[in-house]
Each structure stands twice: as structure tokens, then as C-alpha cells.
């Protein structure tokens, strides 16, 4: 056991303690360098150290949104955090952001294409992405004409390929 100085109050504390016994300052690392950008996970760290997956799932999403890592990279980072009980100083993703930018273009284009991919709906019958949202006006007219036998009332999307509504 060695004694180290607290970064906040300057008093000596054990290097094995997780917080300063004098001022309560956390002594474990909460910052991580990912692809040259330093991220602070001090808000997510307590949640990530919980035992059950359901408990730390919101922190998983927050880390993905903050760092733009793939699911597999985020999962690997969380496994490292749970194993060493602190955030690693550096983390190298399997598929870095620069490589994704080369494939999908710069940040603006990749963000726009990612939004389009997230919001594009595929038909469950023919797997076509050529779909459109059924408007409220169309639903009202269908219900007015066909009454309770109208088909659009409980549907949200129309497939332009096969004509199905789902």
C-alpha cells in the first residue's frame, strides 16, 4: 500500500481507496481517451458497476451517444470497466470513427445518412424500404367510407412495393 496525494485537498490517502477519506474526492479514473478525444464518464461509472445488465443499460446508451462507438466496441469498453472497476485511460475501438468516415463520408453526411437509416421503415412482408406513412386524413376518409370495416384505422405505414399496410 502506498500513499498518494488527493488531487483536490492535497492530503495523503491510500492508493487502494476509491475516494479521499478527508474530502470525498473520487480517486478512480473517470476519463478515457478514445480516438484522440477525452470523454468523462463520471456520471455513467456508478451505474456501469452495477451487477445486472438491466440496471446499466441506460448508461450503455449514453456512452454510445456520447462517443459514437459501435455496439460491440461499447460492450467491450463496459466489460473492461466492470473488470478493472474504473475507466481505462485509453480505449482503442476495433473500428475507429476515422475508418467509418472514409466509408460513409464526413460527419455531417454520415449523421444525415444515419438518421435516414434509423427512420426508414422496412415492410415486414417484402422487406422493401420503399414505404410511406399513412396520413391521418387518409385514415379518417377510410373510416368515413368503410366505417368499422376500414383497414387503415389501425395501420401506420404503407409499402409502395407490395401495397400492404402495416
Short mmCIF file of C-alpha atoms in Angstrom, two decimals:
data_model
loop_
_atom_site.label_atom_id
_atom_site.label_comp_id
_atom_site.label_asym_id
_atom_site.label_seq_id
_atom_site.Cartn_x
_atom_site.Cartn_y
_atom_site.Cartn_z
CA UNK A 1 0.00 0.00 0.00
CA UNK A 2 1.36 3.41 -0.98
CA UNK A 3 0.20 6.86 0.00
CA UNK A 4 -0.76 9.33 -2.71
CA UNK A 5 -1.84 12.96 -2.58
CA UNK A 6 -5.52 13.73 -3.10
CA UNK A 7 -5.91 15.88 -6.23
CA UNK A 8 -8.49 18.07 -4.50
CA UNK A 9 -7.34 18.63 -0.90
CA UNK A 10 -3.69 17.53 -1.19
CA UNK A 11 -3.78 15.29 1.89
CA UNK A 12 -2.29 11.79 1.83
CA UNK A 13 -4.57 8.80 1.17
CA UNK A 14 -4.07 5.14 0.33
CA UNK A 15 -3.71 4.32 -3.36
CA UNK A 16 -6.21 1.47 -2.84
CA UNK A 17 -9.08 3.70 -1.64
CA UNK A 18 -11.73 4.73 -4.12
CA UNK A 19 -12.32 8.16 -2.58
CA UNK A 20 -10.42 10.57 -0.37
CA UNK A 21 -11.21 9.96 3.31
CA UNK A 22 -10.81 13.69 4.02
CA UNK A 23 -12.83 15.42 1.29
CA UNK A 24 -14.62 12.57 -0.56
CA UNK A 25 -13.00 13.30 -3.93
CA UNK A 26 -13.14 10.18 -6.16
CA UNK A 27 -9.67 8.74 -6.75
CA UNK A 28 -10.56 6.33 -9.55
CA UNK A 29 -10.12 7.32 -13.16
CA UNK A 30 -13.31 8.50 -14.91
CA UNK A 31 -11.76 9.94 -18.09
CA UNK A 32 -10.94 7.91 -21.20
CA UNK A 33 -9.11 8.86 -24.39
CA UNK A 34 -10.96 7.36 -27.37
CA UNK A 35 -9.65 8.20 -30.84
CA UNK A 36 -7.85 11.29 -29.53
CA UNK A 37 -10.90 12.70 -27.72
CA UNK A 38 -11.10 12.58 -23.92
CA UNK A 39 -14.53 11.66 -22.55
CA UNK A 40 -15.58 11.94 -18.90
CA UNK A 41 -17.69 9.01 -17.69
CA UNK A 42 -18.08 10.18 -14.09
CA UNK A 43 -21.89 10.20 -14.38
CA UNK A 44 -22.09 6.77 -16.01
CA UNK A 45 -19.45 4.97 -13.90
CA UNK A 46 -21.57 4.26 -10.79
CA UNK A 47 -24.33 2.80 -12.97
CA UNK A 48 -21.91 0.68 -15.01
CA UNK A 49 -20.55 -1.02 -11.90
CA UNK A 50 -23.97 -2.49 -11.07
CA UNK A 51 -24.34 -6.26 -11.35
CA UNK A 52 -27.43 -6.75 -13.53
CA UNK A 53 -27.43 -5.82 -17.22
CA UNK A 54 -30.87 -4.21 -16.97
CA UNK A 55 -29.52 -1.76 -14.40
CA UNK A 56 -26.69 -0.38 -16.54
CA UNK A 57 -28.44 -0.45 -19.92
CA UNK A 58 -29.27 3.32 -19.85
CA UNK A 59 -25.58 4.11 -19.24
CA UNK A 60 -24.72 1.87 -22.21
CA UNK A 61 -26.90 4.07 -24.44
CA UNK A 62 -25.46 7.29 -23.00
CA UNK A 63 -21.90 6.12 -23.71
CA UNK A 64 -22.84 5.17 -27.29
CA UNK A 65 -24.43 8.58 -27.88
CA UNK A 66 -21.51 10.41 -26.30
CA UNK A 67 -18.70 8.54 -28.09
CA UNK A 68 -20.38 7.33 -31.33
CA UNK A 69 -18.89 3.85 -30.78
CA UNK A 70 -20.34 0.74 -32.37
CA UNK A 71 -22.33 -1.62 -30.11
CA UNK A 72 -19.51 -4.17 -29.99
CA UNK A 73 -16.94 -1.51 -29.06
CA UNK A 74 -19.21 -0.06 -26.36
CA UNK A 75 -19.79 -3.54 -24.96
CA UNK A 76 -16.04 -4.20 -24.90
CA UNK A 77 -15.41 -0.87 -23.10
CA UNK A 78 -18.05 -1.67 -20.47
CA UNK A 79 -16.58 -5.14 -19.89
CA UNK A 80 -13.17 -3.53 -19.27
CA UNK A 81 -14.74 -1.00 -16.87
CA UNK A 82 -16.51 -3.79 -14.93
CA UNK A 83 -13.32 -5.86 -14.79
CA UNK A 84 -10.93 -3.17 -13.53
CA UNK A 85 -13.65 -1.22 -11.64
CA UNK A 86 -12.64 2.10 -13.23
CA UNK A 87 -12.49 3.72 -16.66
CA UNK A 88 -9.35 2.86 -18.68
CA UNK A 89 -7.13 5.83 -19.60
CA UNK A 90 -7.23 4.93 -23.30
CA UNK A 91 -9.51 2.74 -25.38
CA UNK A 92 -8.98 1.76 -29.00
CA UNK A 93 -12.14 0.67 -30.80
CA UNK A 94 -11.98 -2.18 -33.32
CA UNK A 95 -13.47 0.05 -35.99
CA UNK A 96 -12.44 3.68 -35.32
CA UNK A 97 -14.51 6.69 -36.32
CA UNK A 98 -12.00 7.77 -39.00
CA UNK A 99 -12.47 4.49 -40.87
CA UNK A 100 -16.25 4.91 -40.73
CA UNK A 101 -15.90 8.46 -42.07
CA UNK A 102 -13.94 7.14 -45.06
CA UNK A 103 -16.73 4.68 -45.82
CA UNK A 104 -19.72 6.94 -45.17
CA UNK A 105 -18.28 10.41 -45.82
CA UNK A 106 -17.68 13.25 -43.37
CA UNK A 107 -19.52 13.72 -40.06
CA UNK A 108 -22.43 15.75 -41.46
CA UNK A 109 -23.17 13.29 -44.25
CA UNK A 110 -22.76 10.27 -42.03
CA UNK A 111 -25.02 11.83 -39.38
CA UNK A 112 -27.68 12.57 -42.00
CA UNK A 113 -27.43 9.11 -43.55
CA UNK A 114 -27.54 7.54 -40.08
CA UNK A 115 -30.73 9.47 -39.32
CA UNK A 116 -32.24 8.33 -42.62
CA UNK A 117 -31.32 4.72 -41.89
CA UNK A 118 -32.76 4.89 -38.38
CA UNK A 119 -36.06 6.40 -39.53
CA UNK A 120 -36.54 4.26 -42.66
CA UNK A 121 -39.14 1.58 -42.11
CA UNK A 122 -38.99 -1.77 -43.88
CA UNK A 123 -42.04 -3.71 -44.97
CA UNK A 124 -42.44 -6.89 -42.87
CA UNK A 125 -43.79 -8.80 -45.90
CA UNK A 126 -41.40 -7.91 -48.77
CA UNK A 127 -38.56 -6.21 -46.78
CA UNK A 128 -38.75 -3.15 -49.02
CA UNK A 129 -37.68 0.23 -47.66
CA UNK A 130 -39.97 1.96 -50.16
CA UNK A 131 -42.60 2.87 -47.55
CA UNK A 132 -44.61 5.91 -46.61
CA UNK A 133 -46.53 6.93 -43.52
CA UNK A 134 -50.32 6.69 -43.72
CA UNK A 135 -51.69 10.17 -43.04
CA UNK A 136 -54.41 10.96 -40.53
CA UNK A 137 -56.54 12.37 -43.33
CA UNK A 138 -56.33 9.08 -45.20
CA UNK A 139 -57.33 7.19 -42.05
CA UNK A 140 -60.32 9.48 -41.46
CA UNK A 141 -61.53 9.13 -45.06
CA UNK A 142 -61.13 5.33 -44.93
CA UNK A 143 -63.09 5.17 -41.67
CA UNK A 144 -65.80 7.51 -43.03
CA UNK A 145 -66.25 5.40 -46.17
CA UNK A 146 -65.93 1.90 -44.72
CA UNK A 147 -66.83 2.51 -41.06
CA UNK A 148 -65.57 -0.13 -38.65
CA UNK A 149 -64.57 -2.31 -41.61
CA UNK A 150 -61.93 0.20 -42.75
CA UNK A 151 -58.42 -1.24 -42.86
CA UNK A 152 -56.27 1.87 -42.40
CA UNK A 153 -57.59 2.77 -38.97
CA UNK A 154 -55.02 0.72 -37.03
CA UNK A 155 -52.18 0.91 -39.54
CA UNK A 156 -49.27 3.37 -39.69
CA UNK A 157 -47.25 2.50 -42.81
CA UNK A 158 -47.95 1.68 -46.47
CA UNK A 159 -45.50 -0.30 -48.65
CA UNK A 160 -45.23 1.16 -52.15
CA UNK A 161 -43.79 -2.14 -53.49
CA UNK A 162 -46.32 -4.76 -52.42
CA UNK A 163 -49.17 -2.42 -51.40
CA UNK A 164 -49.52 -3.87 -47.88
CA UNK A 165 -50.35 -1.73 -44.88
CA UNK A 166 -48.83 -2.39 -41.50
#
